[in-house]
Amino acid sequence: MLKAVHHIAIICSHYPTSKRFYTEILDLEILQEVYREERNSYKLDLALNGKYIIELFSFPNRPKRPSFPEAQGLRHLAFQVDDIEKAISKLNKRGVETEEIRIDPHTGKKFTFFSDPDELPLELYEE
């Protein structure tokens, strides 16, 4: 029945900051940016390696969603990388703090976490 994840929708608190983070820090490609006047909202479609992956929204007066510690709901968004040390170095040089590298006890793979501007937990997972 299901074929793939089509996209992930993220609502941010400050659109210019999050747009910069996802496009300039994480290097996601802008496919389309739309301002929806009737909703006073932006919708930014972003791609990773040419594949549509994230919808970034801004909405006025949105409620804050708890994220830590381990709040119920979506836990995190994980990005696959080939070289975790290289990816961490690139993020750190761009001002993004990352946690220590951990090893997945079930797969033996390396992973770490960092946060977007709204403290949404993001993960790097080395394949």
PDB file of C-alpha atoms in Angstrom:
ATOM      1  CA  MET A   1       0.000   0.000   0.000  1.00  0.00           C
ATOM      2  CA  LEU A   2       2.656   2.583   1.017  1.00  0.00           C
ATOM      3  CA  LYS A   3       5.500   3.310  -1.387  1.00  0.00           C
ATOM      4  CA  ALA A   4       7.662   5.924   0.337  1.00  0.00           C
ATOM      5  CA  VAL A   5       7.633   8.941   2.624  1.00  0.00           C
ATOM      6  CA  HIS A   6       6.451  11.811   0.428  1.00  0.00           C
ATOM      7  CA  HIS A   7       7.472  14.746   2.623  1.00  0.00           C
ATOM      8  CA  ILE A   8       7.819  15.962   6.182  1.00  0.00           C
ATOM      9  CA  ALA A   9       6.016  19.144   7.262  1.00  0.00           C
ATOM     10  CA  ILE A  10       7.674  21.462   9.795  1.00  0.00           C
ATOM     11  CA  ILE A  11       6.105  24.595  11.292  1.00  0.00           C
ATOM     12  CA  CYS A  12       8.738  27.095  12.410  1.00  0.00           C
ATOM     13  CA  SER A  13       8.578  30.013  14.814  1.00  0.00           C
ATOM     14  CA  HIS A  14      10.706  32.458  12.789  1.00  0.00           C
ATOM     15  CA  TYR A  15      10.587  31.846   9.046  1.00  0.00           C
ATOM     16  CA  PRO A  16      13.756  33.737   7.938  1.00  0.00           C
ATOM     17  CA  THR A  17      15.869  31.945  10.580  1.00  0.00           C
ATOM     18  CA  SER A  18      14.531  28.485   9.720  1.00  0.00           C
ATOM     19  CA  LYS A  19      14.722  29.125   5.982  1.00  0.00           C
ATOM     20  CA  ARG A  20      18.397  30.056   6.383  1.00  0.00           C
ATOM     21  CA  PHE A  21      19.065  27.004   8.568  1.00  0.00           C
ATOM     22  CA  TYR A  22      17.539  24.483   6.174  1.00  0.00           C
ATOM     23  CA  THR A  23      18.915  26.059   2.987  1.00  0.00           C
ATOM     24  CA  GLU A  24      22.288  27.531   4.016  1.00  0.00           C
ATOM     25  CA  ILE A  25      23.308  25.295   6.933  1.00  0.00           C
ATOM     26  CA  LEU A  26      21.831  21.957   5.793  1.00  0.00           C
ATOM     27  CA  ASP A  27      22.135  22.819   2.069  1.00  0.00           C
ATOM     28  CA  LEU A  28      18.601  21.772   1.138  1.00  0.00           C
ATOM     29  CA  GLU A  29      17.473  23.042  -2.255  1.00  0.00           C
ATOM     30  CA  ILE A  30      14.481  25.371  -2.620  1.00  0.00           C
ATOM     31  CA  LEU A  31      11.948  23.915  -5.041  1.00  0.00           C
ATOM     32  CA  GLN A  32       9.229  26.506  -4.466  1.00  0.00           C
ATOM     33  CA  GLU A  33       8.434  29.305  -2.040  1.00  0.00           C
ATOM     34  CA  VAL A  34       4.884  30.571  -1.719  1.00  0.00           C
ATOM     35  CA  TYR A  35       3.420  33.300   0.466  1.00  0.00           C
ATOM     36  CA  ARG A  36      -0.219  32.550   1.221  1.00  0.00           C
ATOM     37  CA  GLU A  37      -1.694  35.949   2.028  1.00  0.00           C
ATOM     38  CA  GLU A  38      -5.043  34.584   3.239  1.00  0.00           C
ATOM     39  CA  ARG A  39      -3.174  32.597   5.934  1.00  0.00           C
ATOM     40  CA  ASN A  40      -0.343  35.092   6.524  1.00  0.00           C
ATOM     41  CA  SER A  41       1.915  32.094   5.983  1.00  0.00           C
ATOM     42  CA  TYR A  42       4.895  30.960   3.962  1.00  0.00           C
ATOM     43  CA  LYS A  43       5.270  27.471   2.503  1.00  0.00           C
ATOM     44  CA  LEU A  44       8.758  26.489   1.404  1.00  0.00           C
ATOM     45  CA  ASP A  45       9.259  23.209  -0.472  1.00  0.00           C
ATOM     46  CA  LEU A  46      12.755  21.808   0.037  1.00  0.00           C
ATOM     47  CA  ALA A  47      14.657  18.981  -1.650  1.00  0.00           C
ATOM     48  CA  LEU A  48      17.581  16.794  -0.678  1.00  0.00           C
ATOM     49  CA  ASN A  49      19.629  15.504  -3.611  1.00  0.00           C
ATOM     50  CA  GLY A  50      16.849  16.586  -5.969  1.00  0.00           C
ATOM     51  CA  LYS A  51      14.110  14.730  -4.054  1.00  0.00           C
ATOM     52  CA  TYR A  52      11.266  16.678  -2.432  1.00  0.00           C
ATOM     53  CA  ILE A  53      11.532  16.046   1.303  1.00  0.00           C
ATOM     54  CA  ILE A  54      10.434  18.944   3.566  1.00  0.00           C
ATOM     55  CA  GLU A  55       7.641  21.509   3.641  1.00  0.00           C
ATOM     56  CA  LEU A  56       8.621  24.405   5.888  1.00  0.00           C
ATOM     57  CA  PHE A  57       5.661  26.472   7.097  1.00  0.00           C
ATOM     58  CA  SER A  58       5.261  29.690   9.034  1.00  0.00           C
ATOM     59  CA  PHE A  59       1.981  30.418  10.795  1.00  0.00           C
ATOM     60  CA  PRO A  60       1.135  33.312  13.098  1.00  0.00           C
ATOM     61  CA  ASN A  61       0.236  32.489  16.713  1.00  0.00           C
ATOM     62  CA  ARG A  62       1.153  28.825  16.518  1.00  0.00           C
ATOM     63  CA  PRO A  63       1.334  26.943  19.836  1.00  0.00           C
ATOM     64  CA  LYS A  64       4.686  25.667  21.051  1.00  0.00           C
ATOM     65  CA  ARG A  65       5.087  21.891  20.988  1.00  0.00           C
ATOM     66  CA  PRO A  66       7.153  20.273  23.728  1.00  0.00           C
ATOM     67  CA  SER A  67      10.182  18.393  22.457  1.00  0.00           C
ATOM     68  CA  PHE A  68      12.288  17.516  25.481  1.00  0.00           C
ATOM     69  CA  PRO A  69      12.514  15.336  27.434  1.00  0.00           C
ATOM     70  CA  GLU A  70      11.195  12.691  25.051  1.00  0.00           C
ATOM     71  CA  ALA A  71       7.789  14.288  24.484  1.00  0.00           C
ATOM     72  CA  GLN A  72       5.086  12.143  22.918  1.00  0.00           C
ATOM     73  CA  GLY A  73       4.754  12.423  19.152  1.00  0.00           C
ATOM     74  CA  LEU A  74       7.323  12.688  16.387  1.00  0.00           C
ATOM     75  CA  ARG A  75      10.658  12.085  18.092  1.00  0.00           C
ATOM     76  CA  HIS A  76      13.154  13.317  15.490  1.00  0.00           C
ATOM     77  CA  LEU A  77      14.029  13.576  11.819  1.00  0.00           C
ATOM     78  CA  ALA A  78      17.123  11.611  10.725  1.00  0.00           C
ATOM     79  CA  PHE A  79      19.413  12.336   7.779  1.00  0.00           C
ATOM     80  CA  GLN A  80      21.641   9.645   6.301  1.00  0.00           C
ATOM     81  CA  VAL A  81      25.308  10.576   5.797  1.00  0.00           C
ATOM     82  CA  ASP A  82      28.306   8.724   4.388  1.00  0.00           C
ATOM     83  CA  ASP A  83      30.874  10.212   6.790  1.00  0.00           C
ATOM     84  CA  ILE A  84      29.504  11.383  10.138  1.00  0.00           C
ATOM     85  CA  GLU A  85      32.719  13.072  11.278  1.00  0.00           C
ATOM     86  CA  LYS A  86      32.843  15.139   8.077  1.00  0.00           C
ATOM     87  CA  ALA A  87      29.150  16.089   8.401  1.00  0.00           C
ATOM     88  CA  ILE A  88      29.604  17.072  12.055  1.00  0.00           C
ATOM     89  CA  SER A  89      32.637  19.183  11.183  1.00  0.00           C
ATOM     90  CA  LYS A  90      30.668  21.017   8.487  1.00  0.00           C
ATOM     91  CA  LEU A  91      27.760  21.696  10.868  1.00  0.00           C
ATOM     92  CA  ASN A  92      30.093  22.847  13.664  1.00  0.00           C
ATOM     93  CA  LYS A  93      31.880  25.251  11.285  1.00  0.00           C
ATOM     94  CA  ARG A  94      28.465  26.694  10.443  1.00  0.00           C
ATOM     95  CA  GLY A  95      27.688  27.304  14.116  1.00  0.00           C
ATOM     96  CA  VAL A  96      25.546  24.225  14.794  1.00  0.00           C
ATOM     97  CA  GLU A  97      26.275  22.340  18.013  1.00  0.00           C
ATOM     98  CA  THR A  98      26.128  18.555  17.841  1.00  0.00           C
ATOM     99  CA  GLU A  99      26.065  15.915  20.531  1.00  0.00           C
ATOM    100  CA  GLU A 100      28.797  13.315  20.948  1.00  0.00           C
ATOM    101  CA  ILE A 101      28.833  10.488  18.409  1.00  0.00           C
ATOM    102  CA  ARG A 102      27.053   7.391  19.673  1.00  0.00           C
ATOM    103  CA  ILE A 103      27.002   3.842  18.344  1.00  0.00           C
ATOM    104  CA  ASP A 104      23.651   2.157  17.662  1.00  0.00           C
ATOM    105  CA  PRO A 105      23.876  -1.027  19.776  1.00  0.00           C
ATOM    106  CA  HIS A 106      21.730  -2.974  17.297  1.00  0.00           C
ATOM    107  CA  THR A 107      23.411  -1.979  14.026  1.00  0.00           C
ATOM    108  CA  GLY A 108      26.873  -0.841  15.102  1.00  0.00           C
ATOM    109  CA  LYS A 109      26.339   2.376  13.085  1.00  0.00           C
ATOM    110  CA  LYS A 110      27.399   5.866  14.232  1.00  0.00           C
ATOM    111  CA  PHE A 111      24.838   8.593  14.917  1.00  0.00           C
ATOM    112  CA  THR A 112      24.489  11.956  16.624  1.00  0.00           C
ATOM    113  CA  PHE A 113      21.850  14.596  17.283  1.00  0.00           C
ATOM    114  CA  PHE A 114      21.576  18.351  16.767  1.00  0.00           C
ATOM    115  CA  SER A 115      18.656  20.795  16.710  1.00  0.00           C
ATOM    116  CA  ASP A 116      17.053  23.180  14.261  1.00  0.00           C
ATOM    117  CA  PRO A 117      16.332  26.796  15.335  1.00  0.00           C
ATOM    118  CA  ASP A 118      13.104  25.680  17.071  1.00  0.00           C
ATOM    119  CA  GLU A 119      14.872  22.845  18.916  1.00  0.00           C
ATOM    120  CA  LEU A 120      13.368  20.163  16.682  1.00  0.00           C
ATOM    121  CA  PRO A 121      15.694  17.193  17.224  1.00  0.00           C
ATOM    122  CA  LEU A 122      17.579  16.224  14.052  1.00  0.00           C
ATOM    123  CA  GLU A 123      19.837  13.208  13.665  1.00  0.00           C
ATOM    124  CA  LEU A 124      22.792  12.294  11.474  1.00  0.00           C
ATOM    125  CA  TYR A 125      23.028   8.542  10.871  1.00  0.00           C
ATOM    126  CA  GLU A 126      26.060   7.098   9.121  1.00  0.00           C
ATOM    127  CA  GLU A 127      25.429   4.350   6.559  1.00  0.00           C
TER     128      GLU A 127
END
